[in-house]
PDB file of C-alpha atoms in Angstrom:
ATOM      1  CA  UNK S  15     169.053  93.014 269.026  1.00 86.00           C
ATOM      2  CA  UNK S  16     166.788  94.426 266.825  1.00 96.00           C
ATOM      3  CA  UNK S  17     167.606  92.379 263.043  1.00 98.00           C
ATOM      4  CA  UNK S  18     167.252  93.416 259.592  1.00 98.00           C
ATOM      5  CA  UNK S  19     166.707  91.040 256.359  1.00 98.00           C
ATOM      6  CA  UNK S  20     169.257  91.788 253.755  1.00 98.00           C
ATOM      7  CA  UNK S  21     169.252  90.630 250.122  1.00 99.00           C
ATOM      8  CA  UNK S  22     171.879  91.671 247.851  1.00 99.00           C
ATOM      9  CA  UNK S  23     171.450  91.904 243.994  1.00 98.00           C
ATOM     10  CA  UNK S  24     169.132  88.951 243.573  1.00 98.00           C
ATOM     11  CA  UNK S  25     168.133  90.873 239.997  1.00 98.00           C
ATOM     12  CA  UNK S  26     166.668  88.670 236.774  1.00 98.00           C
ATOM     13  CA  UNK S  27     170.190  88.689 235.240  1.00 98.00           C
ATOM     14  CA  UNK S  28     172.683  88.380 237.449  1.00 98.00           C
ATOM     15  CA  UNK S  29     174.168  85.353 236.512  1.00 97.00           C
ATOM     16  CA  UNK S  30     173.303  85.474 233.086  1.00 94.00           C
ATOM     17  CA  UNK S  31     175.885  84.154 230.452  1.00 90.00           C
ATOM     18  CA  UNK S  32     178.463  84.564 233.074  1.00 90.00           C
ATOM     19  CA  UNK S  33     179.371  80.538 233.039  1.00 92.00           C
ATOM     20  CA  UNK S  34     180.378  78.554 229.804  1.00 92.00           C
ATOM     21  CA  UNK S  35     177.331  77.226 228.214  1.00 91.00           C
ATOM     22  CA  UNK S  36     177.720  73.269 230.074  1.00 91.00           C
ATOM     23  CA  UNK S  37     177.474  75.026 233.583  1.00 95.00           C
ATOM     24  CA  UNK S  38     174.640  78.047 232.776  1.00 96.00           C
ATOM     25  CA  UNK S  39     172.018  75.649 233.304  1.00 95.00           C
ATOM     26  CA  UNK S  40     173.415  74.370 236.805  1.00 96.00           C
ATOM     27  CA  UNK S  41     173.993  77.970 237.924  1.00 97.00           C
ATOM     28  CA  UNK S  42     170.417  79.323 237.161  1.00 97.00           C
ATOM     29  CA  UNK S  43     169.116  76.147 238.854  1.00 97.00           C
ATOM     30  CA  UNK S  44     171.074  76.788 242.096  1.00 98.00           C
ATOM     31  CA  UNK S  45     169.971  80.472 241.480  1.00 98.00           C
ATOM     32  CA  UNK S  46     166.370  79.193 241.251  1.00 98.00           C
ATOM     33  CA  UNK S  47     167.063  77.126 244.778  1.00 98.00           C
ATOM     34  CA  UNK S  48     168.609  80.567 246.314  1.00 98.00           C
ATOM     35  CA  UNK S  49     165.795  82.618 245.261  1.00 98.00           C
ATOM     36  CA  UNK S  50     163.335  80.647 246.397  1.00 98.00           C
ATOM     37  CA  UNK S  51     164.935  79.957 250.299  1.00 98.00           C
ATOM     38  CA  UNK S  52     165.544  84.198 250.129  1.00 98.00           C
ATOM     39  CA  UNK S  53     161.466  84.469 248.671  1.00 98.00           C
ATOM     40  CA  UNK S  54     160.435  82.891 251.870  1.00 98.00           C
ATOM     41  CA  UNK S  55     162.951  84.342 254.347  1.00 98.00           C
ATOM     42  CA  UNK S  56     161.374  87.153 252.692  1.00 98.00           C
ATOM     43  CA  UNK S  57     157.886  86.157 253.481  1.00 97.00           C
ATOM     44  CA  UNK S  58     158.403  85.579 257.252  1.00 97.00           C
ATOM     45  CA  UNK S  59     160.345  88.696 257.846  1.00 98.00           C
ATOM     46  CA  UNK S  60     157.501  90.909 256.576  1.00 97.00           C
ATOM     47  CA  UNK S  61     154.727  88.820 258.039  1.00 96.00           C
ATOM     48  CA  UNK S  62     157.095  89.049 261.612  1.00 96.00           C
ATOM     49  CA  UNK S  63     157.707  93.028 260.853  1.00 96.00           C
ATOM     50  CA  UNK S  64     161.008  92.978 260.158  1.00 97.00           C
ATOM     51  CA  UNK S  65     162.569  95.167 257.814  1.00 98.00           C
ATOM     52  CA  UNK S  66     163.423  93.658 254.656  1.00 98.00           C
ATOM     53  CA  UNK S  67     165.929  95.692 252.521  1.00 98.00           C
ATOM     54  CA  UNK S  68     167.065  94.788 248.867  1.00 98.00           C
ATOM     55  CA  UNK S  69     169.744  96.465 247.110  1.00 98.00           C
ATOM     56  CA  UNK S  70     169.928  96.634 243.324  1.00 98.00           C
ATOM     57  CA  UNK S  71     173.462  96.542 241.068  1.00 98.00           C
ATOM     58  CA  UNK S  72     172.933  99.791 239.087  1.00 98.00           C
ATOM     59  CA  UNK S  73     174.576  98.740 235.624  1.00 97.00           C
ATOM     60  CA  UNK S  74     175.783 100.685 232.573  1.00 97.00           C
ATOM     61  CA  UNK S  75     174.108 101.143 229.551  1.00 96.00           C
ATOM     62  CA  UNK S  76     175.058  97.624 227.922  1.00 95.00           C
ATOM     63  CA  UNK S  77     175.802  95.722 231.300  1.00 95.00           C
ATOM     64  CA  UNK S  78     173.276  92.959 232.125  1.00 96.00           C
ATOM     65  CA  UNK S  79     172.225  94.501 235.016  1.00 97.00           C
ATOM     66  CA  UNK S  80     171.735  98.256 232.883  1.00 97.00           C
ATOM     67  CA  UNK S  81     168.987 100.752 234.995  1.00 98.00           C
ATOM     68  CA  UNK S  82     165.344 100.031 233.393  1.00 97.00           C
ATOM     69  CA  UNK S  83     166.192  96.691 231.649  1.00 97.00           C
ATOM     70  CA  UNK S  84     164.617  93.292 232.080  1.00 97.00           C
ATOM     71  CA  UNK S  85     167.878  92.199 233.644  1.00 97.00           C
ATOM     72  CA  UNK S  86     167.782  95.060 236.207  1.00 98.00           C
ATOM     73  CA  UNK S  87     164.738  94.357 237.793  1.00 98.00           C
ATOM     74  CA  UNK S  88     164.506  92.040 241.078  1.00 98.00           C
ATOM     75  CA  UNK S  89     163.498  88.483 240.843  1.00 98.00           C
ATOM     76  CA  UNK S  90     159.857  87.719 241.550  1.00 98.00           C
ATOM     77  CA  UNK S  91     160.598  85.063 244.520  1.00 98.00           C
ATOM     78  CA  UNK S  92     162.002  88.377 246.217  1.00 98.00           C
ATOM     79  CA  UNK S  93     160.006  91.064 244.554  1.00 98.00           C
ATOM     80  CA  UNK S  94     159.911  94.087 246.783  1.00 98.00           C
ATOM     81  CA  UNK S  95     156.211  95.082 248.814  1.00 96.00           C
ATOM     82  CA  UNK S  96     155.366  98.381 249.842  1.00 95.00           C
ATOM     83  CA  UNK S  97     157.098  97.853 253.468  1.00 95.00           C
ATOM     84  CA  UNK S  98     160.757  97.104 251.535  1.00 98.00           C
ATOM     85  CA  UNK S  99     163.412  99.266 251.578  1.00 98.00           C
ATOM     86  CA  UNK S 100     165.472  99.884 248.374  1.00 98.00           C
ATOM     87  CA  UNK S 101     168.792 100.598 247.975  1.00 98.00           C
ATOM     88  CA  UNK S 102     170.777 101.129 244.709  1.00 98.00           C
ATOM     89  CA  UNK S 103     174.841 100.603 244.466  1.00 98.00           C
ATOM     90  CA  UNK S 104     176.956 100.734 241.887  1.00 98.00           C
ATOM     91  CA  UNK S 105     180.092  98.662 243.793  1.00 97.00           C
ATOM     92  CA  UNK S 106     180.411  95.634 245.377  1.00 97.00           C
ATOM     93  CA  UNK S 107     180.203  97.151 248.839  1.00 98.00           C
ATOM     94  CA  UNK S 108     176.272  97.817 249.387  1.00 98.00           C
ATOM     95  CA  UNK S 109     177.167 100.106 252.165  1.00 98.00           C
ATOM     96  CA  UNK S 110     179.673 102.230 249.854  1.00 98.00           C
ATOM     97  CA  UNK S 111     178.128 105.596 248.556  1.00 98.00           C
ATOM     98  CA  UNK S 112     174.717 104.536 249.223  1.00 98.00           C
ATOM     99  CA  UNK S 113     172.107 105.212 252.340  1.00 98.00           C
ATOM    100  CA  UNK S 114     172.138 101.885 253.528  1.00 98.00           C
ATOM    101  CA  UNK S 115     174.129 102.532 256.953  1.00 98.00           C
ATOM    102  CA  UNK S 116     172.186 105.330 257.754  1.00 98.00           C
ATOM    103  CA  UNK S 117     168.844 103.709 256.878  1.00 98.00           C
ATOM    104  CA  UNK S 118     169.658 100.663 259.273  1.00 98.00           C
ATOM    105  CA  UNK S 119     170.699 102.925 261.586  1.00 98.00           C
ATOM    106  CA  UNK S 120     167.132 105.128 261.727  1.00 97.00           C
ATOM    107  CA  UNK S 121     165.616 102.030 262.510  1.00 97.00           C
ATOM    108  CA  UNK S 122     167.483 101.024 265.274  1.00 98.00           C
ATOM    109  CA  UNK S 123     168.886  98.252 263.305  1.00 98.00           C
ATOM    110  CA  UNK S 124     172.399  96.441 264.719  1.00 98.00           C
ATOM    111  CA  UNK S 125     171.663  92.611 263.455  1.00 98.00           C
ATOM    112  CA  UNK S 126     171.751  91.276 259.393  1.00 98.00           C
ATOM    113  CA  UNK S 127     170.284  88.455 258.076  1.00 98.00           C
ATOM    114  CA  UNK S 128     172.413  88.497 254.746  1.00 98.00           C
ATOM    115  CA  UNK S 129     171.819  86.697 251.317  1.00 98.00           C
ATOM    116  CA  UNK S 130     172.155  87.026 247.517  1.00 98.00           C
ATOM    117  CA  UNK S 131     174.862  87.420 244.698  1.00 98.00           C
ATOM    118  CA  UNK S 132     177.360  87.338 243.650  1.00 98.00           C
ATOM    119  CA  UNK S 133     178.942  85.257 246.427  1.00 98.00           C
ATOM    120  CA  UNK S 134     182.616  85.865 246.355  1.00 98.00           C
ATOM    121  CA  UNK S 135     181.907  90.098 245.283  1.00 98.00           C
ATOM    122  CA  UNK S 136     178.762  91.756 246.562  1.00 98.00           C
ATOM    123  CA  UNK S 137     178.053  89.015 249.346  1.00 98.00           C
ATOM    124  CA  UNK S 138     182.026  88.755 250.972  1.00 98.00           C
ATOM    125  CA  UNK S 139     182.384  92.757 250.335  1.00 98.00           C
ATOM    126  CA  UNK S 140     179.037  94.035 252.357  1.00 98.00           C
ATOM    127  CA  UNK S 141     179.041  91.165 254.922  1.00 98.00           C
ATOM    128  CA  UNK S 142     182.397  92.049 256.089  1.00 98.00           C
ATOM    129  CA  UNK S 143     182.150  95.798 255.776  1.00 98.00           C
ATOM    130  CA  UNK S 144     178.513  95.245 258.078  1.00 98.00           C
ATOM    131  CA  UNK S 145     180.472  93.673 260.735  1.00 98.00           C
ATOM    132  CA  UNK S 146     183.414  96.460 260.540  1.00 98.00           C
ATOM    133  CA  UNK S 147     180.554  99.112 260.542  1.00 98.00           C
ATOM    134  CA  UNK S 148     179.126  97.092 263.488  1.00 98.00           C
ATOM    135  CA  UNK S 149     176.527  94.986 262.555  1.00 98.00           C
ATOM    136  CA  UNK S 150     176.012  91.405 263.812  1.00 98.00           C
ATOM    137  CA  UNK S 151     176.056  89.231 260.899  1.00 98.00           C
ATOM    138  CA  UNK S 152     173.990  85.624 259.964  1.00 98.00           C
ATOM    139  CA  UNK S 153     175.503  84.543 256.811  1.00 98.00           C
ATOM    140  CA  UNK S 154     172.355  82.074 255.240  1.00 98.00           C
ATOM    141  CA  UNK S 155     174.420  79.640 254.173  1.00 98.00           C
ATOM    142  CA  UNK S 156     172.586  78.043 251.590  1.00 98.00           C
ATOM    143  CA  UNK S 157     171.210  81.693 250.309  1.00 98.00           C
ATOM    144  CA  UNK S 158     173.776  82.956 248.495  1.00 98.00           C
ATOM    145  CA  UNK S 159     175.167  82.243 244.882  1.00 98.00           C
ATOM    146  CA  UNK S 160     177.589  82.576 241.808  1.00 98.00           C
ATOM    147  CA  UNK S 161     179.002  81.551 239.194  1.00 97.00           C
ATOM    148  CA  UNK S 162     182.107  79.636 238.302  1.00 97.00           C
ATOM    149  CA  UNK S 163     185.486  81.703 238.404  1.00 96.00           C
ATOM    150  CA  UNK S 164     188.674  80.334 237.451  1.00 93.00           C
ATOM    151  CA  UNK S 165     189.317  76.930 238.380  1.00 95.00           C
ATOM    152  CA  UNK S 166     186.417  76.733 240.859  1.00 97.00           C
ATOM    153  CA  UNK S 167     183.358  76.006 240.811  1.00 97.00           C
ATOM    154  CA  UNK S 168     180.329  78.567 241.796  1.00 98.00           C
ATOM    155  CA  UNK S 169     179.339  75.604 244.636  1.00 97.00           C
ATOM    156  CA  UNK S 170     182.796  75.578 245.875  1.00 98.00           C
ATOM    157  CA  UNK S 171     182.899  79.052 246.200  1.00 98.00           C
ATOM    158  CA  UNK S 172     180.164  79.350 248.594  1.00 98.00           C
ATOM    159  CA  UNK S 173     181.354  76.597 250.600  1.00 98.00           C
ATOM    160  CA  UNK S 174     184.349  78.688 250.967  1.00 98.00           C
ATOM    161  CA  UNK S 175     182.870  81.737 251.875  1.00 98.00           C
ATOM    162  CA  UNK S 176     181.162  80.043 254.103  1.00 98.00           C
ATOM    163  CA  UNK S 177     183.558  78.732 255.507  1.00 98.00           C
ATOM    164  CA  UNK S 178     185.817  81.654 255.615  1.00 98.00           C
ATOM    165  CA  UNK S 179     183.377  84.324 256.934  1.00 98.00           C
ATOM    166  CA  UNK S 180     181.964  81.974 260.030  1.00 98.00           C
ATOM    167  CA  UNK S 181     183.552  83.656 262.793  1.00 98.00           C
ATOM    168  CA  UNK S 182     184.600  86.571 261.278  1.00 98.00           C
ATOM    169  CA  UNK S 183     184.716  90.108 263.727  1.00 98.00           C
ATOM    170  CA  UNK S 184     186.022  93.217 263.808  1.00 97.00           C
ATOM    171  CA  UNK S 185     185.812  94.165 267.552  1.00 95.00           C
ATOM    172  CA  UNK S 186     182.466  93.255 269.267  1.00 97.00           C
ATOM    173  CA  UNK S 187     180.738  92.008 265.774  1.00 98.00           C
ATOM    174  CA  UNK S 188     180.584  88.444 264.345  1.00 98.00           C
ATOM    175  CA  UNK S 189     179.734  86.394 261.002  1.00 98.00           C
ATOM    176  CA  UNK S 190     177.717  83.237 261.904  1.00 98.00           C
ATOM    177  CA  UNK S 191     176.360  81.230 258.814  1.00 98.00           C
ATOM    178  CA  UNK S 192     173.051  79.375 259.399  1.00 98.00           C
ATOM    179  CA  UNK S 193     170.804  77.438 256.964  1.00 98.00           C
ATOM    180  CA  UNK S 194     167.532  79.521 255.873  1.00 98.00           C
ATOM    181  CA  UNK S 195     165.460  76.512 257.639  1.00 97.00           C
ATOM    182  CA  UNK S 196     167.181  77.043 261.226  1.00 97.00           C
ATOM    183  CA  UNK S 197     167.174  80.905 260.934  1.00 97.00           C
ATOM    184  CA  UNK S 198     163.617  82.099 262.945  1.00 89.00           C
ATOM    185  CA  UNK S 199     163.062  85.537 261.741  1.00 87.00           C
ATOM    186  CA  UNK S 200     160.347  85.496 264.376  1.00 68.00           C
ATOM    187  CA  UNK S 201     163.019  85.413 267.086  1.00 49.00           C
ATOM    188  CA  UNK S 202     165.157  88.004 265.658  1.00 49.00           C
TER     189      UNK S 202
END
């Protein structure tokens, strides 16, 4: 299987004043965690040569995440090098109206390493449209985030997620969910 690194909408604000102002400070420090266990996912794939794409939330004028502002741009723990691939989306669902399927697919791609935001939008939206467009899927368990919605909580909404998309298929394809320190992007 040849394997892919994919980090979705890790951008500067993308959980910005999305929680009430008791939880903001506990969401940007799980972000902080997130970003950091991505950063060096990150690191190994590119030192390993694996292809590392990030895809970008292209917001509205006024949005958080507008085109060309601060809150746009990618976090540093993840910021892209000149081997990362780029992909811009305006949905939840990286793959819809973008490049991204036929981009993994020029590079032989048919494995995801998947991580990033918003857990229970972006993340459950493109990991289960990767496996129906058949992808393999590792889920990083503890590399994905959000913010509180409702009555739950941003941590029990990954916990759910990942509990909900481990074992996951359509056909052939499956969701596991590992922890960033047992997935070996060396092996992959």
């Amino acid at each position: 299987m040849k394997t892919a690194l994919l980090i979705i909408d890790v951008q500067q604000a993308i959980l910005q004043g999305v929680a009430t102002p008791d939880r903001q400070a506990v969401i940007d420090s799980e972000l902080d965690r997130v970003s950091s266990r991505l950063g060096c996912l990150k690191a190994s794939a590119e030192a390993a040569g694996m292809p590392v794409v990030l895809v970008q939330h292209d917001g509205d004028l006024g949005h958080r995440l507008a085109v060309g502002a601060e809150g746009w741009r990618f976090r540093p723990e993840i910021a892209p090098s000149d081997q990362t691939i780029i992909v811009h989306k305006r949905s939840c669902d990286s793959f819809h109206e973008t490049d991204l399927q036929a981009r993994l697919e020029e590079r032989g791609i048919d494995r995801l390493i998947v991580g990033g935001c918003m857990t229970q939008f972006c993340v459950d939206t493109t990991v289960r449209r990767a496996v129906s467009n058949g992808f393999d899927v590792v889920l990083v368990e503890d590399g994905h985030a959000t913010s509180d919605f409702g009555v739950l909580t941003a941590d029990q909404i990954v916990a759910h997620h990942n509990r909900l998309l481990s074992g996951f298929d359509a056909g052939s394809r499956i969701v596991t969910v590992a922890p960033a320190a047992a997935i070996r992007v060396s092996d992959s």
